[in-house]
Coordinates of C-alpha atoms in Angstrom, one line a residue:
M1 CA -167.0 55.1 56.1
P2 CA -167.8 51.7 54.6
S3 CA -166.6 48.8 56.6
N4 CA -164.4 47.4 53.8
W5 CA -163.0 50.7 52.6
V6 CA -159.7 50.1 54.2
S7 CA -159.4 46.6 52.8
H8 CA -160.1 47.8 49.3
A9 CA -157.5 50.6 49.7
Q10 CA -154.8 48.1 50.6
R11 CA -155.4 45.8 47.6
S12 CA -152.6 46.0 45.0
S13 CA -155.2 45.7 42.1
K14 CA -157.3 48.6 43.4
A15 CA -158.2 51.6 41.2
P16 CA -160.2 54.6 42.4
C17 CA -163.5 55.1 40.5
F18 CA -166.3 57.7 40.5
L19 CA -169.9 57.3 39.7
V20 CA -171.7 60.6 39.2
E21 CA -175.5 60.8 39.4
V22 CA -177.5 63.9 38.5
D23 CA -181.3 64.2 38.8
L24 CA -182.9 66.0 35.8
D25 CA -186.6 66.8 35.2
W26 CA -188.6 64.2 33.5
Y27 CA -192.2 63.2 32.7
A28 CA -192.9 59.5 33.2
D29 CA -196.5 59.6 32.0
N30 CA -197.1 56.9 29.3
S31 CA -199.8 59.0 27.7
I32 CA -197.2 61.4 26.3
Q33 CA -196.7 60.9 22.6
P34 CA -193.5 60.9 20.6
V35 CA -194.6 63.8 18.4
N36 CA -195.9 67.0 19.9
D37 CA -199.1 68.8 18.8
D38 CA -197.0 71.3 16.9
G39 CA -195.1 68.5 15.0
S40 CA -191.9 68.7 17.0
L41 CA -190.3 65.7 18.6
C42 CA -190.9 64.9 22.2
Y43 CA -188.3 63.4 24.6
R44 CA -190.5 63.7 27.8
T45 CA -188.5 66.6 29.2
P46 CA -190.3 69.8 30.1
S47 CA -188.5 71.7 27.4
T48 CA -189.5 69.3 24.6
T49 CA -193.0 68.3 25.8
K50 CA -195.6 70.5 24.1
Q51 CA -198.8 68.6 24.4
V52 CA -202.2 69.2 25.9
G53 CA -202.5 67.6 29.3
E54 CA -201.4 67.8 32.9
F55 CA -198.3 65.7 33.4
E56 CA -196.8 65.0 36.8
L57 CA -193.2 66.2 36.9
G58 CA -190.6 63.7 38.2
I59 CA -186.9 63.1 37.8
R60 CA -184.7 60.8 35.7
T61 CA -181.3 60.1 37.0
R62 CA -178.4 60.2 34.6
R63 CA -175.3 58.2 35.6
F64 CA -171.7 58.7 34.5
S65 CA -168.6 56.7 35.6
S66 CA -164.8 57.1 35.4
S67 CA -163.7 57.0 31.8
E68 CA -160.6 54.9 32.4
Q69 CA -162.7 52.1 33.7
A70 CA -164.8 49.6 31.8
P71 CA -168.6 50.1 32.2
L72 CA -169.7 49.3 35.7
A73 CA -171.9 46.3 35.6
G74 CA -175.5 47.0 36.7
S75 CA -175.0 50.8 37.1
G76 CA -176.3 52.0 33.8
A77 CA -173.5 54.5 33.8
I78 CA -171.7 55.9 30.8
P79 CA -167.9 55.8 31.3
C80 CA -167.1 59.5 30.6
V81 CA -166.0 61.1 33.9
D82 CA -162.5 62.6 33.3
R83 CA -161.9 64.4 36.6
V84 CA -163.5 65.1 39.9
I85 CA -161.9 67.9 41.9
F86 CA -163.2 68.6 45.4
A87 CA -162.5 72.0 46.9
P88 CA -160.6 71.6 50.2
E89 CA -162.9 71.6 53.2
E90 CA -161.8 73.9 56.0
L91 CA -162.8 75.3 59.3
K92 CA -161.1 78.0 61.4
I93 CA -161.7 78.4 65.1
G94 CA -162.9 82.0 65.7
E95 CA -164.4 82.3 62.2
A96 CA -168.1 81.5 61.9
F97 CA -168.3 79.5 58.7
G98 CA -166.5 76.5 57.6
S99 CA -166.6 74.6 54.4
F100 CA -169.4 75.7 52.1
G101 CA -168.6 72.7 49.9
Q102 CA -167.8 72.7 46.1
V103 CA -166.8 70.1 43.5
V104 CA -166.0 70.4 39.8
I105 CA -166.7 67.4 37.6
T106 CA -165.3 67.2 34.0
L107 CA -167.1 64.8 31.6
R108 CA -165.8 63.8 28.2
D109 CA -168.2 64.3 25.4
F110 CA -168.7 61.7 22.7
T111 CA -170.8 60.9 19.6
P112 CA -172.8 57.6 20.1
E113 CA -174.4 55.8 17.1
S114 CA -177.8 55.9 18.7
D115 CA -179.9 58.1 21.0
Y116 CA -180.2 55.4 23.5
P117 CA -180.8 55.9 26.5
E118 CA -181.9 59.6 26.1
D119 CA -184.7 59.1 23.6
P120 CA -187.7 57.1 25.1
F121 CA -189.2 56.9 21.6
I122 CA -186.0 55.7 19.9
D123 CA -187.9 52.9 18.0
D124 CA -190.7 55.2 16.8
A125 CA -191.0 55.8 13.1
S126 CA -190.6 59.6 13.7
R127 CA -186.9 59.2 14.6
G128 CA -184.3 59.8 12.0
E129 CA -180.5 60.0 11.9
V130 CA -178.8 60.8 15.2
K131 CA -176.9 64.1 15.0
G132 CA -174.7 66.0 17.4
S133 CA -172.7 64.8 20.4
Y134 CA -174.2 63.2 23.5
F135 CA -174.0 66.3 25.7
T136 CA -175.0 68.8 23.1
R137 CA -178.3 66.8 22.7
L138 CA -178.7 66.3 26.4
L139 CA -178.4 70.0 27.2
A140 CA -180.7 71.0 24.3
R141 CA -183.4 68.8 25.7
N142 CA -182.6 69.5 29.4
P143 CA -181.3 73.1 29.5
Y144 CA -182.1 73.7 33.2
W145 CA -179.6 72.0 35.6
T146 CA -179.3 74.7 38.3
N147 CA -180.4 73.5 41.8
R148 CA -180.8 69.9 40.7
Q149 CA -179.3 67.3 43.1
I150 CA -176.1 65.6 42.2
R151 CA -174.2 62.8 43.9
I152 CA -170.6 61.9 43.5
I153 CA -170.1 58.2 44.5
E154 CA -166.5 57.4 45.4
G155 CA -165.3 53.8 45.4
W156 CA -162.9 51.2 44.1
V157 CA -162.6 48.8 41.2
S158 CA -160.7 45.9 42.7
D159 CA -159.8 42.9 40.7
G160 CA -161.9 44.2 37.9
K161 CA -165.1 44.5 40.0
W162 CA -167.0 47.5 41.2
F163 CA -168.0 47.2 44.8
S164 CA -171.2 49.3 44.8
D165 CA -172.1 48.7 48.4
E166 CA -168.6 49.8 49.6
T167 CA -168.6 53.5 48.5
I168 CA -168.7 57.0 49.9
V169 CA -171.5 59.3 48.6
H170 CA -170.9 63.0 48.4
H171 CA -174.1 65.2 48.1
Y172 CA -174.2 68.5 46.3
T173 CA -176.5 70.8 44.3
V174 CA -175.7 71.8 40.7
R175 CA -174.7 75.5 40.6
G176 CA -173.8 75.7 36.9
I177 CA -172.5 74.0 33.8
Q178 CA -169.8 75.0 31.4
G179 CA -169.8 73.7 27.8
P180 CA -170.0 71.4 26.1
S181 CA -166.9 72.8 24.4
N182 CA -163.7 71.2 23.1
G183 CA -165.1 67.8 23.8
T184 CA -165.8 68.3 27.6
L185 CA -168.6 69.4 29.8
K186 CA -167.9 70.8 33.3
I187 CA -170.4 70.7 36.2
V188 CA -169.9 73.0 39.2
A189 CA -171.8 71.8 42.2
V190 CA -172.0 73.3 45.7
G191 CA -173.5 72.7 49.2
P192 CA -176.6 74.6 50.4
L193 CA -174.5 77.2 52.4
Q194 CA -172.7 78.1 49.2
V195 CA -176.0 78.4 47.4
L196 CA -177.2 80.9 50.1
N197 CA -173.9 82.8 50.0
L198 CA -173.9 83.2 46.2
A199 CA -177.6 84.0 46.0
E200 CA -177.3 86.7 48.8
A201 CA -180.7 85.7 50.1
E202 CA -182.1 88.4 52.4
L203 CA -184.4 88.4 55.5
P204 CA -186.9 89.8 56.1
T205 CA -188.1 89.6 52.5
A206 CA -188.6 93.1 51.1
S207 CA -192.2 94.1 51.5
R208 CA -194.1 95.6 48.6
G209 CA -196.7 97.5 50.6
T210 CA -196.5 101.3 50.9
L211 CA -198.6 104.0 52.7
L212 CA -201.8 104.9 50.9
L213 CA -202.0 108.1 52.9
D214 CA -199.9 110.3 55.1
I215 CA -200.1 109.4 58.8
D216 CA -199.3 111.5 61.9
D217 CA -197.7 110.3 65.1
T218 CA -201.0 109.2 66.8
I219 CA -203.1 107.4 64.2
D220 CA -203.8 103.8 65.0
E221 CA -205.0 102.6 61.6
I222 CA -202.8 102.3 58.5
S223 CA -203.9 101.8 54.9
I224 CA -201.8 99.9 52.4
R225 CA -201.5 100.9 48.8
G226 CA -201.7 98.0 46.3
D227 CA -203.8 95.1 45.3
V228 CA -205.0 92.0 47.2
S229 CA -201.7 90.1 46.6
I230 CA -199.9 92.9 48.4
Y231 CA -202.3 93.2 51.3
E232 CA -202.0 89.4 51.9
E233 CA -198.3 89.7 52.5
Y234 CA -199.2 91.0 56.0
P235 CA -200.7 88.4 58.4
D236 CA -204.4 89.1 59.2
D237 CA -203.8 88.2 62.9
G238 CA -201.3 90.9 63.6
G239 CA -197.6 91.5 63.2
L240 CA -194.8 94.1 63.5
V241 CA -193.9 96.5 60.7
R242 CA -191.3 99.2 60.2
I243 CA -192.1 102.5 58.6
D244 CA -189.0 104.7 58.3
D245 CA -187.4 104.4 61.7
E246 CA -190.5 103.6 63.7
L247 CA -191.6 100.1 64.7
I248 CA -195.4 99.7 64.8
R249 CA -197.3 96.6 66.1
Y250 CA -200.8 96.0 64.6
T251 CA -203.3 93.6 66.0
S252 CA -205.3 92.6 62.9
R253 CA -205.7 93.3 59.2
E254 CA -208.9 93.7 57.3
D255 CA -208.3 94.0 53.5
E256 CA -205.9 96.9 53.0
K257 CA -206.1 98.2 56.6
L258 CA -203.8 97.4 59.5
L259 CA -205.8 97.9 62.7
G260 CA -205.1 98.4 66.4
C261 CA -201.7 99.9 65.7
L262 CA -199.5 100.4 68.7
R263 CA -196.9 103.0 67.9
A264 CA -193.3 103.5 68.9
Q265 CA -192.4 99.9 69.7
F266 CA -189.0 98.6 71.0
G267 CA -187.7 102.1 71.9
T268 CA -188.4 103.8 68.6
E269 CA -190.2 107.1 68.3
A270 CA -193.6 107.8 66.9
T271 CA -193.4 110.3 64.0
E272 CA -195.2 111.4 61.0
H273 CA -194.8 109.3 57.8
S274 CA -195.4 110.4 54.2
I275 CA -197.5 108.7 51.6
R276 CA -195.8 105.9 49.7
G277 CA -193.5 105.2 52.6
T278 CA -192.5 101.4 52.7
I279 CA -194.4 99.3 55.2
Q280 CA -191.7 96.7 56.0
L281 CA -192.9 93.5 57.7
C282 CA -190.4 92.4 60.4
I283 CA -189.3 89.2 61.9
E284 CA -189.3 88.8 65.7
Y285 CA -187.4 86.4 67.9
S286 CA -188.3 86.4 71.6
S287 CA -186.2 84.4 74.1
Q288 CA -185.2 81.7 71.6
I289 CA -182.2 79.4 71.9
I290 CA -179.6 80.2 69.2
T291 CA -179.9 76.8 67.4
D292 CA -183.7 77.4 66.9
I293 CA -183.0 80.9 65.5
I294 CA -180.4 79.5 63.0
K295 CA -182.8 76.8 62.0
D296 CA -185.6 79.3 61.4
L297 CA -183.4 81.6 59.3
L298 CA -182.4 78.7 57.1
L299 CA -185.9 77.4 56.7
R300 CA -187.1 80.9 55.8
V301 CA -184.7 81.0 52.8
E302 CA -185.9 77.5 51.7
V303 CA -183.0 75.4 52.8
P304 CA -184.6 71.8 52.8
E305 CA -185.2 70.7 56.4
E306 CA -183.7 67.3 55.7
F307 CA -180.3 69.1 55.3
I308 CA -180.4 70.4 58.9
D309 CA -178.9 68.1 61.4
L310 CA -181.8 68.4 63.9
D311 CA -180.6 65.8 66.4
G312 CA -177.1 67.0 66.4
W313 CA -178.1 70.6 66.7
E314 CA -180.4 69.7 69.7
T315 CA -177.6 67.9 71.5
E316 CA -175.1 70.6 70.8
G317 CA -177.5 73.3 71.8
S318 CA -178.6 71.7 75.1
T319 CA -175.1 70.8 76.1
W320 CA -173.0 73.8 75.0
L321 CA -175.2 76.6 73.8
A322 CA -178.1 76.5 76.3
R323 CA -177.4 79.9 77.7
Y324 CA -177.4 81.6 74.3
I325 CA -181.0 82.7 74.3
H326 CA -181.7 85.8 72.2
S327 CA -184.5 88.3 71.5
Q328 CA -184.3 90.5 68.4
V329 CA -186.3 92.2 65.7
L330 CA -185.1 92.0 62.1
S331 CA -186.5 95.1 60.5
E332 CA -184.6 95.6 57.3
P333 CA -183.8 93.2 54.5
T334 CA -180.2 91.9 55.2
P335 CA -178.3 89.0 53.8
V336 CA -179.1 86.0 55.9
M337 CA -175.5 85.0 56.0
D338 CA -174.8 88.2 58.0
Y339 CA -177.2 87.1 60.7
L340 CA -175.8 83.6 60.8
R341 CA -172.2 85.0 61.0
E342 CA -173.1 87.2 63.9
L343 CA -174.9 84.4 65.8
L344 CA -172.0 82.1 65.3
E345 CA -169.4 84.6 66.2
V346 CA -171.0 85.6 69.5
S347 CA -171.4 81.9 70.5
L348 CA -168.0 80.7 69.1
A349 CA -169.8 78.1 67.0
L350 CA -169.0 76.7 63.6
L351 CA -171.4 75.9 60.7
W352 CA -170.4 73.8 57.7
W353 CA -171.7 71.4 55.0
D354 CA -171.1 67.7 55.6
D355 CA -171.3 66.5 52.0
I356 CA -171.1 62.8 53.0
E357 CA -174.0 62.8 55.4
A358 CA -175.8 65.6 53.5
K359 CA -176.2 67.6 56.6
I360 CA -175.4 71.2 57.8
R361 CA -173.3 70.6 60.9
L362 CA -173.1 72.9 63.9
R363 CA -170.4 72.6 66.5
A364 CA -169.7 74.8 69.5
I365 CA -166.0 75.6 70.1
R366 CA -165.6 73.7 73.3
P367 CA -162.9 72.2 75.5
A368 CA -160.9 69.4 74.0
N369 CA -161.7 66.2 76.0
R370 CA -161.4 62.8 74.4
A371 CA -160.0 62.2 70.9
L372 CA -162.1 60.2 68.5
V373 CA -159.1 59.1 66.4
R374 CA -155.4 58.5 67.4
L375 CA -152.7 58.6 64.7
N376 CA -149.0 58.4 65.0
E377 CA -146.0 59.1 62.7
E378 CA -144.8 55.5 62.5
Y379 CA -148.0 53.7 61.4
N380 CA -150.3 56.3 59.8
L381 CA -148.4 59.3 58.4
L382 CA -146.7 59.3 55.0
D383 CA -144.2 62.0 55.6
T384 CA -143.0 64.4 58.3
P385 CA -145.9 66.5 59.4
S386 CA -145.7 70.3 59.1
L387 CA -146.2 72.5 62.2
D388 CA -147.2 76.1 61.7
T389 CA -148.2 79.0 63.9
D390 CA -150.0 81.9 62.3
M391 CA -149.3 84.9 64.5
S392 CA -151.5 87.1 62.4
A393 CA -154.4 85.3 64.0
R394 CA -153.2 86.0 67.6
V395 CA -155.8 87.6 69.9
S396 CA -154.5 89.1 73.2
R397 CA -157.9 90.7 74.1
C398 CA -161.4 90.5 72.6
D399 CA -164.1 93.1 73.3
V400 CA -167.8 92.8 72.4
L401 CA -170.3 95.6 72.1
I402 CA -173.8 94.6 73.1
G403 CA -177.2 96.1 73.8
L404 CA -178.3 97.6 70.5
R405 CA -180.3 100.7 71.5
T406 CA -183.2 100.0 69.1
P407 CA -183.7 97.4 66.3
V408 CA -183.6 100.2 63.7
D409 CA -180.2 101.6 64.8
D410 CA -177.2 100.9 62.5
E411 CA -175.9 97.6 63.9
E412 CA -172.5 98.3 62.3
K413 CA -171.8 101.5 64.3
Q414 CA -170.3 101.3 67.8
A415 CA -172.4 104.3 68.9
S416 CA -175.6 102.1 68.4
Y417 CA -174.6 100.0 71.4
R418 CA -175.1 100.7 75.1
V419 CA -172.4 98.4 76.6
R420 CA -168.8 97.5 75.8
V421 CA -167.7 94.2 77.4
I422 CA -163.9 94.4 77.7
G423 CA -162.2 91.0 77.6
R424 CA -159.3 89.9 79.8
S425 CA -155.9 90.3 78.3
Q426 CA -153.8 87.2 77.8
G427 CA -150.3 86.4 76.5
N428 CA -149.4 90.1 76.5
T429 CA -146.7 90.4 79.2
E430 CA -143.0 91.2 78.9
T431 CA -142.1 87.5 79.1
E432 CA -144.8 86.5 76.5
H433 CA -145.6 88.3 73.2
R434 CA -144.9 91.9 74.5
G435 CA -147.5 93.5 72.4
P436 CA -151.3 93.7 72.1
S437 CA -153.4 92.2 69.4
L438 CA -156.9 93.4 70.0
V439 CA -160.1 92.4 68.2
S440 CA -163.7 93.5 68.8
F441 CA -167.1 92.8 67.3
L442 CA -170.6 94.0 67.6
S443 CA -173.6 91.8 68.5
R444 CA -177.2 92.9 67.9
W445 CA -178.1 89.5 69.4
L446 CA -176.9 90.1 73.0
S447 CA -178.8 92.4 75.3
E448 CA -177.4 94.5 78.2
G449 CA -178.3 91.8 80.6
Q450 CA -176.1 89.2 78.8
A451 CA -172.7 90.6 79.6
G452 CA -171.8 87.3 81.2
I453 CA -172.3 85.5 77.9
A454 CA -170.2 88.1 76.1
S455 CA -167.5 87.7 78.8
R456 CA -167.4 83.9 78.2
T457 CA -167.0 84.5 74.4
T458 CA -164.2 87.0 74.9
Y459 CA -162.4 84.7 77.3
Q460 CA -162.7 81.5 75.2
L461 CA -161.6 83.2 71.9
T462 CA -158.6 84.8 73.6
A463 CA -157.7 81.5 75.3
Y464 CA -157.8 79.7 71.9
L465 CA -155.8 82.3 70.0
R466 CA -153.6 84.0 72.6
D467 CA -150.5 82.3 71.0
G468 CA -151.7 82.5 67.4
R469 CA -153.4 79.8 65.3
K470 CA -151.4 76.6 65.8
T471 CA -151.9 73.9 63.1
I472 CA -150.3 70.6 62.0
D473 CA -150.6 69.4 58.4
F474 CA -150.1 65.7 57.7
D475 CA -150.5 63.3 54.8
V476 CA -152.1 59.8 54.9
A477 CA -152.7 57.0 52.5
S478 CA -156.2 56.0 51.4
K479 CA -156.4 53.3 54.1
D480 CA -156.4 56.1 56.7
A481 CA -158.5 58.6 54.7
F482 CA -161.6 58.2 56.8
L483 CA -161.3 61.3 58.9
K484 CA -164.0 64.0 58.8
I485 CA -164.1 67.7 59.3
G486 CA -165.0 68.4 63.0
D487 CA -163.4 65.2 64.3
L488 CA -161.2 65.5 67.4
I489 CA -157.8 64.0 66.6
E490 CA -154.8 63.0 68.8
L491 CA -151.6 63.1 66.9
Q492 CA -148.3 61.6 68.2
I493 CA -145.3 63.0 66.3
R494 CA -141.6 63.2 67.1
D495 CA -141.4 67.0 66.7
S496 CA -143.8 67.6 69.6
V497 CA -142.0 67.3 72.9
D498 CA -142.0 68.9 76.4
T499 CA -139.0 70.8 77.9
E500 CA -137.4 67.5 78.8
G501 CA -137.7 66.1 75.3
N502 CA -140.5 63.7 76.1
P503 CA -143.2 63.3 73.4
I504 CA -146.4 65.2 73.9
P505 CA -149.6 64.0 72.1
Q506 CA -151.2 66.9 70.3
L507 CA -154.9 67.2 70.5
G508 CA -156.7 69.2 67.9
L509 CA -159.9 69.7 65.8
L510 CA -159.7 68.4 62.2
T511 CA -160.2 71.7 60.3
R512 CA -159.0 70.9 56.8
K513 CA -159.3 68.0 54.3
Q514 CA -157.8 67.9 50.9
T515 CA -157.3 65.3 48.2
I516 CA -153.7 65.4 46.9
E517 CA -153.8 62.3 44.7
Q518 CA -157.2 60.5 44.3
G519 CA -157.2 57.1 45.8
S520 CA -153.6 57.5 47.1
V521 CA -152.7 60.6 49.1
Y522 CA -154.9 62.8 51.3
R523 CA -153.8 65.8 53.4
Y524 CA -155.4 66.8 56.7
R525 CA -154.9 69.7 59.1
I526 CA -155.7 69.8 62.8
E527 CA -155.9 73.1 64.7
L528 CA -154.6 72.6 68.2
T529 CA -157.0 73.3 71.0
P530 CA -156.0 74.3 74.5
S531 CA -157.3 72.3 77.5
L532 CA -160.0 74.6 78.8
V533 CA -162.3 73.7 81.7
S534 CA -165.2 71.8 80.3
R535 CA -167.9 72.8 82.9
F536 CA -168.5 75.8 85.1
A537 CA -170.0 75.9 88.6
Y538 CA -171.4 79.1 89.9
I539 CA -171.4 79.9 93.6
M540 CA -174.3 82.0 94.7
P541 CA -175.0 83.9 98.0
N542 CA -177.3 82.2 100.4
D543 CA -180.1 84.6 99.7
A544 CA -179.9 84.1 95.9
P545 CA -183.3 83.1 94.3
E546 CA -183.9 79.8 92.5
Y547 CA -182.6 79.8 89.0
D548 CA -186.0 80.0 87.3
D549 CA -186.9 83.1 89.4
A550 CA -183.5 84.8 89.0
S551 CA -183.0 87.9 86.8
A552 CA -180.5 87.9 83.9
S553 CA -177.9 89.8 86.0
Q554 CA -178.4 87.3 88.9
R555 CA -177.8 84.4 86.6
D556 CA -174.8 86.1 85.0
P557 CA -171.6 84.2 85.4
G558 CA -168.4 85.9 86.7
G559 CA -166.9 86.7 90.0
F560 CA -164.2 85.6 92.4
I561 CA -163.8 83.0 95.2
S562 CA -161.9 84.7 98.0
N563 CA -162.1 85.6 101.7
V564 CA -162.8 89.0 103.1
N565 CA -159.1 89.9 102.7
N566 CA -159.2 89.0 98.9
I567 CA -157.1 85.9 99.4
G568 CA -158.1 82.7 97.6
L569 CA -157.8 79.1 98.7
D570 CA -154.3 78.0 99.9
N571 CA -153.3 81.7 99.9
D572 CA -153.6 81.8 96.0
P573 CA -155.0 84.8 94.2
P574 CA -158.8 84.9 94.0
Y575 CA -160.2 82.2 91.8
V576 CA -162.0 83.5 88.8
L577 CA -165.5 82.2 88.1
G578 CA -166.9 82.0 84.5

């Protein structure tokens, strides 16, 4: 948040203002001529440049500002922005994905007297009368906007001046445009997670190679049908492929032949396979931390690395997710969002697009410790906050099925898993909610030896949602509109008291952000978080091995502290570990 944002927000003369920047393809080469080889006019865009030569493709940024303001000095922006509507940003504890990010920008079309600044050859003798509206011409010359970067710069005009260095910049990617029609053009822009979601990108990429010949259950050499471009899809230094329901590892490739084939890998069965059967190249993960797997999945579907919060993910992974180490084979094209959702569910982590920092954020659901921001009803809130408990989200017990039998089994069927980890029931007694609310999910990412991790997931999810999803909505003025999704907030309100009527500060994760009135009123939501233990200590027997030498089951958390008579400290029940 800019240092002077609050001071601007408090000025009586302030007015909210937007500056929109969109990067469109452009040739800056000065050798390009105003008239193409075929006699058509050239505007240095790819669609209008039809000349012999190799021109380096660059970008030219178009700028548009709020239509109710005078032109912003020094910005080069056209004042035609009518509305900017941000979709509410939202997270939900227990649900894998948060805000994908979306904004809709409405621009007013107009008919200028000249083609400036769109025509770089405006003074050339070839130019005639200017026809059509500004955006009809712009789109005719730049028809391809999808996946271009766009920035929405939010700031103030105070005392007639635009403070360009005191702004908030929102980063998105153009998803599509509507119009121009009825004098307006609409731009729909989204974050990279929404791009993935809408594109339904799959991994592994569907392989094109098929069997040139029938093979039996013993052959160790496989011939690929196709041309060189198909052969080269398979690494020449070896890899893992799936044919029907068998996984086969090959050690090298020479032209169309996969050599040194090791049959029946990862518990699958060697069988005969018929000509033209698909040879699907697989993706393997072996003992990799969850954050590295998520990063690799995103990079494989061409999410720009600069969008990934590498430092934040490393800190989050090493502090809260270090035990989530997975091995798995991805053997069939599947939406990458499905993999991400499964990984996030099993680790109780959240993934969302931070449009201000232009980063994909990852946060483990963890104990609430110290609030970043403290607000109270007297000085910060505009109205009485709204408290709500969504009982449909209540979880009294969570079970997890783990240990997928083989990577080719149907991961959506319970029979495909070897182990069911049954969670501990909470909030389900006669004096509490008096009825169960059970949930379960299946995880291909957890092996049989990771029952302890699954137990941790079941316990934490139930602890968070045993009494439903508790939220508080509150409105603030622009001077307090600096909160961000994922912040830990302490809220002091008069409707939150203990049994004696004393006020209780409410601690919660900021899970929703919505603009009610631009530059004036903003609505936030916190989801209350219980005070869970922030660290665990594991007591081991005297003869336990060192951690690095221990097996997965020996490292597995869980157990009780008690004496031989099953009595805990101070005659309490046995203390649960994990």
